[in-house]
Coordinates of N, CA, C and O in Angstrom, one line a residue:
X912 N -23.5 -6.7 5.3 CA -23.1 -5.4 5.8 C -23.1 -5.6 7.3 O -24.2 -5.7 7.9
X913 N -22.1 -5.5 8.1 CA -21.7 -5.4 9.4 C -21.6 -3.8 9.9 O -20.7 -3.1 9.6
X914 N -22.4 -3.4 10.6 CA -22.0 -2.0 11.3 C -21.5 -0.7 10.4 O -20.5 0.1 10.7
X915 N -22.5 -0.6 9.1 CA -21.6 0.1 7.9 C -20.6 -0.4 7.3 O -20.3 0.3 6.3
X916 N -19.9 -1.3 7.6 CA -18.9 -2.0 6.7 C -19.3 -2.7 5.9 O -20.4 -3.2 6.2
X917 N -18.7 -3.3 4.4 CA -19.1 -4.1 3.9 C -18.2 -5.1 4.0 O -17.0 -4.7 3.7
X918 N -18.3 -6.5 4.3 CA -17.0 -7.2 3.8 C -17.3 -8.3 2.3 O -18.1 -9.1 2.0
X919 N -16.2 -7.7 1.8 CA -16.3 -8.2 0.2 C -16.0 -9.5 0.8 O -15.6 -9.8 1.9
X920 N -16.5 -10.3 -0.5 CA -16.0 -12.0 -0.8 C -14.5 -11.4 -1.1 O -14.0 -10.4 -1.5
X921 N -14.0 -12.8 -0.4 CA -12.5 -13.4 -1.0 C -12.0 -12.7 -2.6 O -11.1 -11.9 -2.9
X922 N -12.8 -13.4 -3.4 CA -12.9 -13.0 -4.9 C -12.4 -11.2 -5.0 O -11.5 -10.8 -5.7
X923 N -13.3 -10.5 -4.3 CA -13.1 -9.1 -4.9 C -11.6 -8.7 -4.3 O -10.8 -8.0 -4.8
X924 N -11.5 -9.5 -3.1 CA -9.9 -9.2 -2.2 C -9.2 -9.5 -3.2 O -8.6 -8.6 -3.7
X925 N -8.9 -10.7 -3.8 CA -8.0 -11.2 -4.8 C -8.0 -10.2 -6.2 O -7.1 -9.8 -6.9
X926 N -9.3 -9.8 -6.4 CA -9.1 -9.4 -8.2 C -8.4 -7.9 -7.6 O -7.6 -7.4 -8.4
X927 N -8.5 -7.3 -6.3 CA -7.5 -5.9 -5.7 C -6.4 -6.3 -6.0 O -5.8 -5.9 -7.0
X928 N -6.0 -7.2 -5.1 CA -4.5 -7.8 -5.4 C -3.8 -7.7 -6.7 O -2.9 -7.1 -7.1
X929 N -4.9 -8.9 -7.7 CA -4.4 -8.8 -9.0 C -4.0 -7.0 -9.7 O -3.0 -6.6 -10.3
X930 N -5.2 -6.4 -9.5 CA -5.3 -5.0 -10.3 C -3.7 -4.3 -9.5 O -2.9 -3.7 -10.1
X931 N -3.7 -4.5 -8.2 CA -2.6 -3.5 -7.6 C -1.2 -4.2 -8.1 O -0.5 -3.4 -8.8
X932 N -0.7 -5.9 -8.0 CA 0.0 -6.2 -8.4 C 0.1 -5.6 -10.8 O 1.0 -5.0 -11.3
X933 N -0.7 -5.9 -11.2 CA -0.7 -5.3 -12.8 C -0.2 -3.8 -12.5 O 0.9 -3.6 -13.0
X934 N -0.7 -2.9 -11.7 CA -0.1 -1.6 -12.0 C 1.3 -1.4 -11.4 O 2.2 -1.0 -12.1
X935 N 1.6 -1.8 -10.2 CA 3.2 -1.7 -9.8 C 4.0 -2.3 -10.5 O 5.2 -2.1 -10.4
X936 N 3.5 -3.5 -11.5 CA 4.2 -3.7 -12.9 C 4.5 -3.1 -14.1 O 5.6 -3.3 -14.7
X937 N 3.3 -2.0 -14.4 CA 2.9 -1.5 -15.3 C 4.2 0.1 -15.2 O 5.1 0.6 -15.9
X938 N 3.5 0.3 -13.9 CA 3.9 1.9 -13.6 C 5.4 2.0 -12.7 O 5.9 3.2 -12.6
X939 N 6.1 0.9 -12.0 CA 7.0 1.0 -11.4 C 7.6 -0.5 -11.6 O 7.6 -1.4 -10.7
X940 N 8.1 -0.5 -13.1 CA 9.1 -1.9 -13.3 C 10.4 -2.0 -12.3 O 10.7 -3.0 -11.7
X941 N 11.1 -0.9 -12.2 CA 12.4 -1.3 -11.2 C 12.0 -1.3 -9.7 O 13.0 -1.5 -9.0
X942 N 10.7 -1.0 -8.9 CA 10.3 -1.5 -7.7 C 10.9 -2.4 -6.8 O 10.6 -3.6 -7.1
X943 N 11.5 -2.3 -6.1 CA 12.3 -3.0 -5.2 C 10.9 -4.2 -4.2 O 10.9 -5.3 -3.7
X944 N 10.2 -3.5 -4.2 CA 9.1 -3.9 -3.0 C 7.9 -2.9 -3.3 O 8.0 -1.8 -3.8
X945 N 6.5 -3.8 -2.8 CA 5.1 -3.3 -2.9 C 4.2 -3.9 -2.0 O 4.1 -5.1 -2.0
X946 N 3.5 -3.2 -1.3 CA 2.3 -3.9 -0.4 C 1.1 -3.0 -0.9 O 1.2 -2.0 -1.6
X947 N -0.1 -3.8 -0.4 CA -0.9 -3.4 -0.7 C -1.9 -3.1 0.4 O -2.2 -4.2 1.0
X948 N -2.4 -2.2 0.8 CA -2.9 -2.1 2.4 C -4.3 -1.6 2.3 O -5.0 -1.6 1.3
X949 N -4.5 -1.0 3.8 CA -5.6 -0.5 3.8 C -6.8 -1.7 4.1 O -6.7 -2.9 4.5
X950 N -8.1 -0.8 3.6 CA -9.6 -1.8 4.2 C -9.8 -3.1 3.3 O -10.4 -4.2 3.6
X951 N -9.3 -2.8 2.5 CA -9.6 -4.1 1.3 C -9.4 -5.5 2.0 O -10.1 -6.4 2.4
X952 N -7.2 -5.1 1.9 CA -7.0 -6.2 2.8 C -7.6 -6.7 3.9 O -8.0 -7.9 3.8
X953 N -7.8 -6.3 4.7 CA -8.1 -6.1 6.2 C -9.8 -6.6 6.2 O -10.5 -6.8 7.2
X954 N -10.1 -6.7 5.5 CA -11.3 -7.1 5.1 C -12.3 -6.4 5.9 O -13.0 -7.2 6.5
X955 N -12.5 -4.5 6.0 CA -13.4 -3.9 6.1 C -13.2 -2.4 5.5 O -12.8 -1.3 5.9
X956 N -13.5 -3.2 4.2 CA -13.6 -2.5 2.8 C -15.6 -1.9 2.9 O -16.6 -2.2 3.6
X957 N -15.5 -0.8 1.6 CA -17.1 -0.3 2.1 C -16.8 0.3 0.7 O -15.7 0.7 0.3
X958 N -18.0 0.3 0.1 CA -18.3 0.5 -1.8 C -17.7 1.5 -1.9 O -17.3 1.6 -3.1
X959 N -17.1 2.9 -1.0 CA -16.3 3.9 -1.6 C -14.5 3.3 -1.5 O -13.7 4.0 -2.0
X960 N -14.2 2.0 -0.8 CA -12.9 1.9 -0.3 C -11.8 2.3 -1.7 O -12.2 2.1 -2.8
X961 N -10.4 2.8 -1.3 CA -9.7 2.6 -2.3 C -8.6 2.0 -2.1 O -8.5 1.9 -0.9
X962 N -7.4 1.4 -2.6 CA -6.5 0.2 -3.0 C -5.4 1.4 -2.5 O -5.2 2.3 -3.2
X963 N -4.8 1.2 -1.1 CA -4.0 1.6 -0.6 C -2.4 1.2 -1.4 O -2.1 0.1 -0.9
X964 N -1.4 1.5 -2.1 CA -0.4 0.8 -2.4 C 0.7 1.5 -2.3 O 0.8 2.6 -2.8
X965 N 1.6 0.9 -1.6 CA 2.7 1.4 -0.9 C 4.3 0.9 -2.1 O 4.7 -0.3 -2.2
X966 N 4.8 1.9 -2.8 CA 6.0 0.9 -3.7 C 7.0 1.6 -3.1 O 6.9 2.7 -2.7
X967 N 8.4 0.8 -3.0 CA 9.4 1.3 -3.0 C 10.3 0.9 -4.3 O 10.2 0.1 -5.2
X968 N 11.4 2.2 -3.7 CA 12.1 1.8 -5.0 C 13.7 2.5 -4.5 O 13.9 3.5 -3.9
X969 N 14.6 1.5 -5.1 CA 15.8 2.0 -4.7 C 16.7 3.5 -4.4 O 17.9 3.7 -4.0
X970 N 15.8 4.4 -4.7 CA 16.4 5.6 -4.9 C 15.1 6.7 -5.5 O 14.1 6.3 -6.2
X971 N 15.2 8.0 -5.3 CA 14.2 8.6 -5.6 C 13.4 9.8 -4.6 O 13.3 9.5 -3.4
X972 N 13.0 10.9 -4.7 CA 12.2 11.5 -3.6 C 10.8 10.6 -3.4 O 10.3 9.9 -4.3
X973 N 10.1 10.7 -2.1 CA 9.2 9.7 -1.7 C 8.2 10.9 -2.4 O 8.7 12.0 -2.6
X974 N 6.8 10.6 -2.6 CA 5.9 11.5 -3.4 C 4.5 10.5 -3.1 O 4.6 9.2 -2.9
X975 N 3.2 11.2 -3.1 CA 2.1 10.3 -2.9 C 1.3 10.8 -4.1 O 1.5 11.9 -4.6
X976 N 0.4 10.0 -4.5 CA -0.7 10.1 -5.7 C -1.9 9.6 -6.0 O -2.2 8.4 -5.9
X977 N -2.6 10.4 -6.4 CA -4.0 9.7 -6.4 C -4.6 9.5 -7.9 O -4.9 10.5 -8.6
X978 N -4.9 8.4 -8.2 CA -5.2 7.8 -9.7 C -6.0 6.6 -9.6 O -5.9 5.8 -8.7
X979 N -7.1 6.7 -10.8 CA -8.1 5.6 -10.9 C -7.0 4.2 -11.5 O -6.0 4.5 -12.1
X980 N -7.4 3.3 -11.3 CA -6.9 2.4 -12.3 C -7.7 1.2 -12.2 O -7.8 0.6 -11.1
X981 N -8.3 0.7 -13.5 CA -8.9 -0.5 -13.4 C -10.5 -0.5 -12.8 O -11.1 -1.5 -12.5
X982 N -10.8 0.7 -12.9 CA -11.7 1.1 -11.9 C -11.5 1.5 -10.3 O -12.4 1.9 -9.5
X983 N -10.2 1.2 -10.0 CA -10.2 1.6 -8.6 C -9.6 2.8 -8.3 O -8.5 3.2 -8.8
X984 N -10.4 3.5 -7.1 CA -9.4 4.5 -6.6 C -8.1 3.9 -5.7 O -8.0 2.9 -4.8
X985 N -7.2 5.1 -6.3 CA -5.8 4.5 -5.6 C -5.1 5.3 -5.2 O -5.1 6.3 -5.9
X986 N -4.4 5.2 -4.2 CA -3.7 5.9 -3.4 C -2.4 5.4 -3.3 O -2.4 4.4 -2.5
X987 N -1.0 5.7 -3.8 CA 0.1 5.5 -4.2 C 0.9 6.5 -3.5 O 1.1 7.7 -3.6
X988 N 1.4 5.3 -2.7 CA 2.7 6.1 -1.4 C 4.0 5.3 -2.0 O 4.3 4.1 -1.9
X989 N 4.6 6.2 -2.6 CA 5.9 6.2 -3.3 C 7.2 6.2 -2.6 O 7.7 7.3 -2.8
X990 N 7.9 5.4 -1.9 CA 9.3 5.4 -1.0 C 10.7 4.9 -1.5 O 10.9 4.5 -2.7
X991 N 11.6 4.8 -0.6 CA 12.5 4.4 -0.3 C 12.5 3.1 0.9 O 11.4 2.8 1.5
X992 N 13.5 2.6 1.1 CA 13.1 1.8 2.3 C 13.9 2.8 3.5 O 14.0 2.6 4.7
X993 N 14.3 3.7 2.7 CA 14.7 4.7 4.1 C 13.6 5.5 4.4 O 13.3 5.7 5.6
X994 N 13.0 6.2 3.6 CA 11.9 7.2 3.5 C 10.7 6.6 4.3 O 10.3 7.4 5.2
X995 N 10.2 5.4 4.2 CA 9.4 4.5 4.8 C 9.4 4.8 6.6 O 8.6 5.1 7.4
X996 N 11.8 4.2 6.7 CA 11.8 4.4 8.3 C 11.5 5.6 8.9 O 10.9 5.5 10.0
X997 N 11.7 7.1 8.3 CA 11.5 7.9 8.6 C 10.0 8.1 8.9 O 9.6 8.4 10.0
X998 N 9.2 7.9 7.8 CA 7.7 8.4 8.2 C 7.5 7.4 9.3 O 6.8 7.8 10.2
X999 N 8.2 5.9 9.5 CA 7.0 5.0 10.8 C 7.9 6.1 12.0 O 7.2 6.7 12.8
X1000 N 8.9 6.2 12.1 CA 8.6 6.9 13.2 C 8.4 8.2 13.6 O 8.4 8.5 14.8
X1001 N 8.1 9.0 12.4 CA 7.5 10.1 12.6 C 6.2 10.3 12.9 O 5.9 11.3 13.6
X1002 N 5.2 9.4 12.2 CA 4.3 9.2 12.8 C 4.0 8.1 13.6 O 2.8 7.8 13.4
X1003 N 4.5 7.3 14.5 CA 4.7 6.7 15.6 C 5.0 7.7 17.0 O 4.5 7.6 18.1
X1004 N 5.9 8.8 16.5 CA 5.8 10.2 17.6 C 4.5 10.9 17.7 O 4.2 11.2 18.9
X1005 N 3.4 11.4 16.5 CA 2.1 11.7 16.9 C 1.3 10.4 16.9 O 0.3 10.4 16.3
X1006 N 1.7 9.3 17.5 CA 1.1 8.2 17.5 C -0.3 8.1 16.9 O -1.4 8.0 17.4
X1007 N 0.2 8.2 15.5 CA -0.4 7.5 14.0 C 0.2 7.2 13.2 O 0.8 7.8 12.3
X1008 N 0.0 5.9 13.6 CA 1.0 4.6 12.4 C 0.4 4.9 11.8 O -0.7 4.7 12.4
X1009 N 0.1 5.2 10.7 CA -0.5 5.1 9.5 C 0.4 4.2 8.3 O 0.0 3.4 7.5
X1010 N 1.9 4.7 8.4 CA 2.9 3.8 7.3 C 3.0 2.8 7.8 O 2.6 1.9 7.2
X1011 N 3.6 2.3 9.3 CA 3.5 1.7 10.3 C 2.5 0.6 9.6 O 2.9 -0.4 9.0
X1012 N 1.5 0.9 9.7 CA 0.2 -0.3 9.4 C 0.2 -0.4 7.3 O 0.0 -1.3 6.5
X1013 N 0.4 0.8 7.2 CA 0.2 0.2 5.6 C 1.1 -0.4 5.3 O 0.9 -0.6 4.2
X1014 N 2.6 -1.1 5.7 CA 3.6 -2.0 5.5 C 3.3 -2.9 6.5 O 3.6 -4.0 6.0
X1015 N 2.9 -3.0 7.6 CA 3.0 -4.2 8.5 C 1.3 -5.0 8.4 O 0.9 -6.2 8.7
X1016 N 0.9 -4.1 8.0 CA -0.7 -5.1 8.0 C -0.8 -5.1 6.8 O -2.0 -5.3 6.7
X1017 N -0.4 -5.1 5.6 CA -0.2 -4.9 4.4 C 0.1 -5.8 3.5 O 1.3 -6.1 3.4
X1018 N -0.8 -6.5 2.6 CA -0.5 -7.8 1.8 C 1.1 -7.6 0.9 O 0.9 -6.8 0.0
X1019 N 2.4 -8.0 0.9 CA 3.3 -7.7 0.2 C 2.7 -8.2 -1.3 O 1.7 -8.9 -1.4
X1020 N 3.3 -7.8 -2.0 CA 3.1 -7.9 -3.4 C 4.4 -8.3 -4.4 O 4.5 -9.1 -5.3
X1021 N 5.1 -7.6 -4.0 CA 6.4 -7.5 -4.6 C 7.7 -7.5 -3.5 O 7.6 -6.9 -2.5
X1022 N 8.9 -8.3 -3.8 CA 9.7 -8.1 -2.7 C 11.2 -9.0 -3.2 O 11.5 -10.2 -3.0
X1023 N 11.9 -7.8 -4.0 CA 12.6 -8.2 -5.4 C 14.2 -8.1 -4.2 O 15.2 -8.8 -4.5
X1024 N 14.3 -7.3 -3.1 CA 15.2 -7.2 -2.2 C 15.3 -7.7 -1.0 O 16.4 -8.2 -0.7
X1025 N 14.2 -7.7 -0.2 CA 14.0 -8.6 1.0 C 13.6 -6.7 1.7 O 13.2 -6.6 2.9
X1026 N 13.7 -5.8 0.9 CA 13.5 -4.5 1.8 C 11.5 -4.7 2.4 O 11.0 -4.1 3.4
X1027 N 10.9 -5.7 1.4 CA 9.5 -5.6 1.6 C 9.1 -6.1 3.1 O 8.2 -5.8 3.8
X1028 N 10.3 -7.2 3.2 CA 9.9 -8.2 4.8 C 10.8 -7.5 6.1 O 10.5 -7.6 7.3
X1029 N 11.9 -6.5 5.5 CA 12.2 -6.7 6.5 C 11.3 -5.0 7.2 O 11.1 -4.6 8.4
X1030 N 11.0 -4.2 6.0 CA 10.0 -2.9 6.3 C 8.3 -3.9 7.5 O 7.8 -3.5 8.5
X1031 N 8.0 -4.9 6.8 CA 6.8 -5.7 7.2 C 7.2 -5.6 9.0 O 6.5 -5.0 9.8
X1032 N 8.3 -6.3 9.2 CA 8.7 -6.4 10.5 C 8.8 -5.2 11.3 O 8.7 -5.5 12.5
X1033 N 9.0 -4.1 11.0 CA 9.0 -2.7 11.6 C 7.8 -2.8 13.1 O 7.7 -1.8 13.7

């Protein structure tokens, strides 16, 4: 433990990955693109952290949600890759990247269009 943080082994980063990659399988087969963000990745995760996952999908209203899965909490930001541009720069005007960082510091997962790399580059 560093300064209240915990940083997980490698191991728990990867079984995230695995669990977030199974559900954007599970729950969003036509997904165009998926990252997976937040403290996990970033590697200052802490025993309450939850599995940030960002999916897009070709068409659709953008919608967010909160569900256990696998044991983790999860937080499911549902887009477009237009919906996406809109929020970075809406919150890039109250300067808080928040989508901004959950796509660009964000492990890709899925990336069936190229919409995943070229959102990463934003």
């Amino acid at each position: 433990m560093i300064g209240g943080t915990y940083r997980f082994p490698v191991d728990v980063t990867e079984r995230a990955v695995a669990a977030a990659e199974r559900l954007v399988g599970e729950r969003f087969p036509a997904a165009t693109a998926a990252f997976l963000g937040g403290s996990v990745v970033r590697g200052g995760a802490t025993a309450t952290s939850d599995l940030d996952i960002t999916v897009l999908r070709a068409e659709g209203e953008p919608y967010r949600e909160s569900i256990t899965y696998e044991g983790w909490p999860v937080e499911l930001f549902v887009h477009t890759e237009e919906s996406v541009r809109h929020y970075v720069a809406k919150d890039r005007a109250q300067r808080r990247p928040t989508m901004a960082r959950l796509v660009s510091e964000g492990r890709l997962l899925l990336d069936r269009d190229g919409s995943g790399s070229r959102l990463a580059a934003v």
